[in-house]
CSV table of N, CA and C in Angstrom, one decimal:
chain,number,residue,atom,x,y,z
A,17,SER,N,0.8,-1.2,0.0
A,17,SER,CA,0.0,0.0,0.0
A,17,SER,C,0.9,1.2,0.0
A,18,GLU,N,0.3,2.4,-0.4
A,18,GLU,CA,1.0,3.6,-0.4
A,18,GLU,C,1.5,4.0,1.0
A,19,LEU,N,0.7,3.8,2.0
A,19,LEU,CA,1.1,4.2,3.3
A,19,LEU,C,2.3,3.4,3.8
A,20,LYS,N,2.3,2.1,3.6
A,20,LYS,CA,3.4,1.3,4.0
A,20,LYS,C,4.7,1.7,3.2
A,21,ALA,N,4.6,2.0,1.9
A,21,ALA,CA,5.7,2.5,1.1
A,21,ALA,C,6.3,3.8,1.7
A,22,LYS,N,5.5,4.6,2.4
A,22,LYS,CA,6.0,5.8,3.0
A,22,LYS,C,6.5,5.6,4.5
A,23,GLY,N,6.6,4.3,4.9
A,23,GLY,CA,7.1,4.0,6.2
A,23,GLY,C,6.1,4.0,7.3
A,24,ILE,N,4.8,4.0,7.0
A,24,ILE,CA,3.7,3.9,8.0
A,24,ILE,C,3.5,2.5,8.3
A,25,ASN,N,3.6,2.1,9.6
A,25,ASN,CA,3.5,0.6,9.9
A,25,ASN,C,2.2,0.3,10.6
A,26,GLU,N,1.4,1.3,11.0
A,26,GLU,CA,0.2,1.1,11.7
A,26,GLU,C,-0.7,2.3,11.6
A,27,VAL,N,-2.0,2.1,11.3
A,27,VAL,CA,-3.0,3.2,11.4
A,27,VAL,C,-4.1,2.8,12.4
A,28,LEU,N,-4.3,3.7,13.3
A,28,LEU,CA,-5.3,3.5,14.4
A,28,LEU,C,-6.4,4.5,14.2
A,29,ILE,N,-7.6,4.1,14.1
A,29,ILE,CA,-8.8,4.9,14.0
A,29,ILE,C,-9.7,4.7,15.2
A,30,TYR,N,-10.1,5.8,15.8
A,30,TYR,CA,-11.0,5.7,16.9
A,30,TYR,C,-12.1,6.8,16.8
A,31,CYS,N,-13.2,6.5,17.5
A,31,CYS,CA,-14.2,7.6,17.7
A,31,CYS,C,-14.9,7.3,19.0
A,32,VAL,N,-15.6,8.4,19.4
A,32,VAL,CA,-16.4,8.2,20.6
A,32,VAL,C,-17.7,7.5,20.2
A,33,ASN,N,-17.6,6.1,20.4
A,33,ASN,CA,-18.7,5.2,20.1
A,33,ASN,C,-18.5,3.9,20.7
A,34,ASP,N,-19.3,2.9,20.5
A,34,ASP,CA,-19.1,1.6,21.2
A,34,ASP,C,-18.4,0.7,20.2
A,35,GLY,N,-17.9,-0.4,20.8
A,35,GLY,CA,-17.1,-1.4,20.0
A,35,GLY,C,-17.9,-2.0,18.9
A,36,ALA,N,-19.2,-2.2,19.1
A,36,ALA,CA,-20.0,-2.9,18.0
A,36,ALA,C,-20.0,-2.0,16.8
A,37,VAL,N,-20.2,-0.7,17.0
A,37,VAL,CA,-20.3,0.3,15.9
A,37,VAL,C,-18.9,0.3,15.2
A,38,MET,N,-17.8,0.3,15.9
A,38,MET,CA,-16.5,0.4,15.3
A,38,MET,C,-16.2,-0.9,14.5
A,39,LEU,N,-16.6,-2.1,15.0
A,39,LEU,CA,-16.4,-3.3,14.3
A,39,LEU,C,-17.2,-3.3,13.0
A,40,GLY,N,-18.4,-2.8,13.1
A,40,GLY,CA,-19.3,-2.7,11.9
A,40,GLY,C,-18.7,-1.7,10.9
A,41,TRP,N,-18.1,-0.6,11.3
A,41,TRP,CA,-17.5,0.3,10.4
A,41,TRP,C,-16.3,-0.3,9.7
A,42,ALA,N,-15.4,-1.0,10.5
A,42,ALA,CA,-14.3,-1.7,9.9
A,42,ALA,C,-14.7,-2.7,8.9
A,43,LYS,N,-15.8,-3.5,9.2
A,43,LYS,CA,-16.3,-4.5,8.3
A,43,LYS,C,-16.8,-3.8,7.0
A,44,ASP,N,-17.6,-2.7,7.2
A,44,ASP,CA,-18.1,-1.9,6.0
A,44,ASP,C,-17.0,-1.4,5.1
A,45,GLN,N,-15.8,-1.1,5.7
A,45,GLN,CA,-14.7,-0.6,4.9
A,45,GLN,C,-13.9,-1.8,4.3
A,46,GLY,N,-14.3,-3.0,4.5
A,46,GLY,CA,-13.7,-4.2,3.9
A,46,GLY,C,-12.3,-4.5,4.5
A,47,LEU,N,-12.0,-4.2,5.8
A,47,LEU,CA,-10.7,-4.4,6.4
A,47,LEU,C,-10.6,-5.8,6.8
A,48,ALA,N,-9.5,-6.5,6.5
A,48,ALA,CA,-9.3,-7.8,6.9
A,48,ALA,C,-8.8,-7.8,8.4
A,49,SER,N,-9.0,-8.9,9.1
A,49,SER,CA,-8.6,-8.9,10.5
A,49,SER,C,-7.1,-8.7,10.7
A,50,ASP,N,-6.3,-9.0,9.6
A,50,ASP,CA,-4.9,-8.8,9.8
A,50,ASP,C,-4.4,-7.5,9.1
A,51,SER,N,-5.3,-6.6,8.9
A,51,SER,CA,-5.0,-5.3,8.3
A,51,SER,C,-4.1,-4.5,9.2
A,52,PHE,N,-3.3,-3.6,8.7
A,52,PHE,CA,-2.5,-2.7,9.5
A,52,PHE,C,-3.3,-1.5,10.0
A,53,ILE,N,-4.6,-1.5,9.6
A,53,ILE,CA,-5.6,-0.4,10.1
A,53,ILE,C,-6.4,-1.1,11.1
A,54,THR,N,-6.5,-0.4,12.3
A,54,THR,CA,-7.2,-1.0,13.4
A,54,THR,C,-8.2,0.1,13.9
A,55,PHE,N,-9.5,-0.3,14.1
A,55,PHE,CA,-10.5,0.6,14.6
A,55,PHE,C,-10.7,0.4,16.1
A,56,PHE,N,-10.8,1.4,16.9
A,56,PHE,CA,-11.0,1.4,18.3
A,56,PHE,C,-12.2,2.2,18.7
A,57,ALA,N,-12.8,1.8,19.8
A,57,ALA,CA,-13.9,2.6,20.4
A,57,ALA,C,-13.4,3.4,21.6
A,58,ASP,N,-13.7,4.6,21.7
A,58,ASP,CA,-13.5,5.5,22.9
A,58,ASP,C,-14.8,5.6,23.5
A,59,THR,N,-15.4,4.6,24.1
A,59,THR,CA,-16.7,4.5,24.6
A,59,THR,C,-17.1,5.7,25.5
A,60,ARG,N,-16.3,6.0,26.4
A,60,ARG,CA,-16.6,7.1,27.4
A,60,ARG,C,-15.9,8.4,27.1
A,61,GLY,N,-15.2,8.5,25.9
A,61,GLY,CA,-14.6,9.7,25.5
A,61,GLY,C,-13.3,10.0,26.3
A,62,GLU,N,-12.8,9.1,27.0
A,62,GLU,CA,-11.6,9.3,27.8
A,62,GLU,C,-10.4,9.7,27.0
A,63,VAL,N,-10.1,9.1,25.9
A,63,VAL,CA,-9.0,9.4,25.1
A,63,VAL,C,-9.2,10.8,24.5
A,64,THR,N,-10.4,11.0,24.0
A,64,THR,CA,-10.7,12.3,23.4
A,64,THR,C,-10.5,13.4,24.3
A,65,ARG,N,-11.0,13.2,25.6
A,65,ARG,CA,-10.9,14.3,26.6
A,65,ARG,C,-9.4,14.5,26.9
A,66,ALA,N,-8.6,13.4,27.1
A,66,ALA,CA,-7.2,13.5,27.4
A,66,ALA,C,-6.4,14.3,26.3
A,67,LEU,N,-6.8,14.1,25.1
A,67,LEU,CA,-6.2,14.8,24.0
A,67,LEU,C,-6.7,16.2,23.8
A,68,GLY,N,-7.7,16.6,24.5
A,68,GLY,CA,-8.3,18.0,24.4
A,68,GLY,C,-9.1,18.1,23.1
A,69,MET,N,-9.7,17.0,22.6
A,69,MET,CA,-10.4,17.0,21.3
A,69,MET,C,-11.9,16.8,21.4
A,70,ILE,N,-12.5,17.1,22.5
A,70,ILE,CA,-13.9,17.1,22.6
A,70,ILE,C,-14.6,18.1,21.8
A,71,LEU,N,-15.5,17.8,20.9
A,71,LEU,CA,-16.2,18.7,20.1
A,71,LEU,C,-17.3,19.3,21.0
A,72,ASN,N,-17.2,20.6,21.3
A,72,ASN,CA,-18.1,21.3,22.2
A,72,ASN,C,-18.8,22.5,21.5
A,73,HIS,N,-18.6,22.7,20.3
A,73,HIS,CA,-19.3,23.9,19.6
A,73,HIS,C,-20.8,23.7,19.6
A,74,PRO,N,-21.6,24.7,20.0
A,74,PRO,CA,-23.0,24.5,20.1
A,74,PRO,C,-23.7,24.2,18.8
A,75,GLY,N,-23.2,24.6,17.6
A,75,GLY,CA,-23.8,24.2,16.3
A,75,GLY,C,-23.9,22.7,16.1
A,76,PRO,N,-22.8,22.0,16.0
A,76,PRO,CA,-22.8,20.6,15.8
A,76,PRO,C,-23.4,19.8,17.0
A,77,MET,N,-23.1,20.3,18.2
A,77,MET,CA,-23.6,19.6,19.3
A,77,MET,C,-25.1,19.7,19.5
A,78,GLY,N,-25.7,20.8,19.0
A,78,GLY,CA,-27.1,20.9,19.0
A,78,GLY,C,-27.8,19.8,18.2
A,79,VAL,N,-27.1,19.3,17.2
A,79,VAL,CA,-27.6,18.2,16.3
A,79,VAL,C,-27.2,16.9,16.8
A,80,LEU,N,-25.9,16.7,17.3
A,80,LEU,CA,-25.4,15.4,17.6
A,80,LEU,C,-25.8,15.0,19.0
A,81,GLY,N,-26.0,15.9,19.9
A,81,GLY,CA,-26.3,15.5,21.3
A,81,GLY,C,-25.2,15.2,22.2
A,82,ASN,N,-24.8,13.9,22.2
A,82,ASN,CA,-23.8,13.4,23.1
A,82,ASN,C,-22.4,14.0,22.7
A,83,PRO,N,-21.5,14.1,23.6
A,83,PRO,CA,-20.1,14.6,23.3
A,83,PRO,C,-19.5,13.7,22.2
A,84,ARG,N,-18.8,14.3,21.3
A,84,ARG,CA,-18.1,13.6,20.2
A,84,ARG,C,-16.7,14.1,20.1
A,85,SER,N,-15.9,13.6,19.2
A,85,SER,CA,-14.6,14.0,19.0
A,85,SER,C,-14.5,14.9,17.8
A,86,LYS,N,-13.6,15.9,18.0
A,86,LYS,CA,-13.3,16.7,16.8
A,86,LYS,C,-12.6,15.8,15.8
A,87,ARG,N,-12.6,16.1,14.5
A,87,ARG,CA,-12.0,15.3,13.5
A,87,ARG,C,-10.5,15.8,13.4
A,88,PHE,N,-9.6,14.8,13.6
A,88,PHE,CA,-8.2,15.1,13.6
A,88,PHE,C,-7.4,13.9,13.3
A,89,SER,N,-6.1,14.2,12.9
A,89,SER,CA,-5.2,13.1,12.7
A,89,SER,C,-3.9,13.4,13.5
A,90,MET,N,-3.2,12.4,13.8
A,90,MET,CA,-1.9,12.6,14.5
A,90,MET,C,-0.8,11.7,13.8
A,91,LEU,N,0.4,12.2,13.7
A,91,LEU,CA,1.5,11.4,13.3
A,91,LEU,C,2.3,11.1,14.6
A,92,ILE,N,2.4,9.9,15.0
A,92,ILE,CA,3.1,9.5,16.2
A,92,ILE,C,4.3,8.6,15.7
A,93,ASP,N,5.5,9.0,16.2
A,93,ASP,CA,6.7,8.3,15.8
A,93,ASP,C,7.4,7.8,17.1
A,94,ASN,N,7.4,6.5,17.3
A,94,ASN,CA,8.0,5.9,18.5
A,94,ASN,C,7.4,6.5,19.8
A,95,GLY,N,6.1,6.6,19.8
A,95,GLY,CA,5.4,7.1,21.0
A,95,GLY,C,5.4,8.6,21.2
A,96,VAL,N,6.0,9.4,20.3
A,96,VAL,CA,6.1,10.8,20.4
A,96,VAL,C,5.1,11.4,19.3
A,97,ILE,N,4.2,12.3,19.8
A,97,ILE,CA,3.3,13.0,18.8
A,97,ILE,C,4.2,14.0,18.1
A,98,LYS,N,4.3,13.8,16.8
A,98,LYS,CA,5.0,14.7,15.9
A,98,LYS,C,4.2,15.8,15.3
A,99,THR,N,2.9,15.5,14.9
A,99,THR,CA,2.0,16.4,14.3
A,99,THR,C,0.6,16.1,14.7
A,100,ILE,N,-0.2,17.1,14.9
A,100,ILE,CA,-1.6,17.0,15.0
A,100,ILE,C,-2.3,17.9,14.0
A,101,ASN,N,-3.2,17.3,13.2
A,101,ASN,CA,-3.9,18.1,12.2
A,101,ASN,C,-5.4,18.1,12.6
A,102,LEU,N,-5.9,19.3,12.8
A,102,LEU,CA,-7.3,19.4,13.2
A,102,LEU,C,-8.1,19.8,11.9
A,103,ALA,N,-9.2,19.1,11.7
A,103,ALA,CA,-10.1,19.3,10.5
A,103,ALA,C,-11.2,20.2,10.9
A,104,ALA,N,-11.0,21.4,11.3
A,104,ALA,CA,-12.0,22.3,11.7
A,104,ALA,C,-11.6,23.7,11.3
A,105,ALA,N,-12.6,24.6,11.1
A,105,ALA,CA,-12.4,26.0,10.8
A,105,ALA,C,-13.5,26.8,11.4
A,106,PRO,N,-13.3,28.1,11.6
A,106,PRO,CA,-14.4,28.9,12.2
A,106,PRO,C,-15.8,28.7,11.6
A,107,ASP,N,-15.8,28.5,10.3
A,107,ASP,CA,-17.1,28.3,9.6
A,107,ASP,C,-17.5,26.8,9.5
A,108,ASP,N,-16.7,25.9,10.0
A,108,ASP,CA,-16.9,24.5,9.9
A,108,ASP,C,-16.3,23.8,11.2
A,109,PRO,N,-17.0,24.0,12.3
A,109,PRO,CA,-16.4,23.5,13.6
A,109,PRO,C,-16.3,22.0,13.7
A,110,ALA,N,-17.2,21.3,12.9
A,110,ALA,CA,-17.2,19.8,13.0
A,110,ALA,C,-16.2,19.2,12.0
A,111,GLY,N,-15.6,20.1,11.1
A,111,GLY,CA,-14.6,19.5,10.2
A,111,GLY,C,-15.3,18.7,9.1
A,112,ASP,N,-16.5,19.0,8.7
A,112,ASP,CA,-17.2,18.2,7.7
A,112,ASP,C,-16.8,18.5,6.3
A,113,ASN,N,-16.2,19.7,6.0
A,113,ASN,CA,-15.9,20.0,4.6
A,113,ASN,C,-14.4,20.2,4.4
């Protein structure tokens, strides 16, 4: 894959949701059980809170209800966060566009 060719050895995807939803999402994406992409559930939002990534803007939260995670990516190299990319803007707090 292109990511492996660039030296990426693991991709972790999580969201504030339950494990069943995350397993269903991985299945929907056609990921094999031995894929280097792994889906995780942050059921209580603990990881999201620790990273300071709780989505708390009244616009999206008025529709979504329960606390969610902002959309972001991180590059982690040997346990050190090298880059955090937040997919939000003043006119797009949920990072949908």
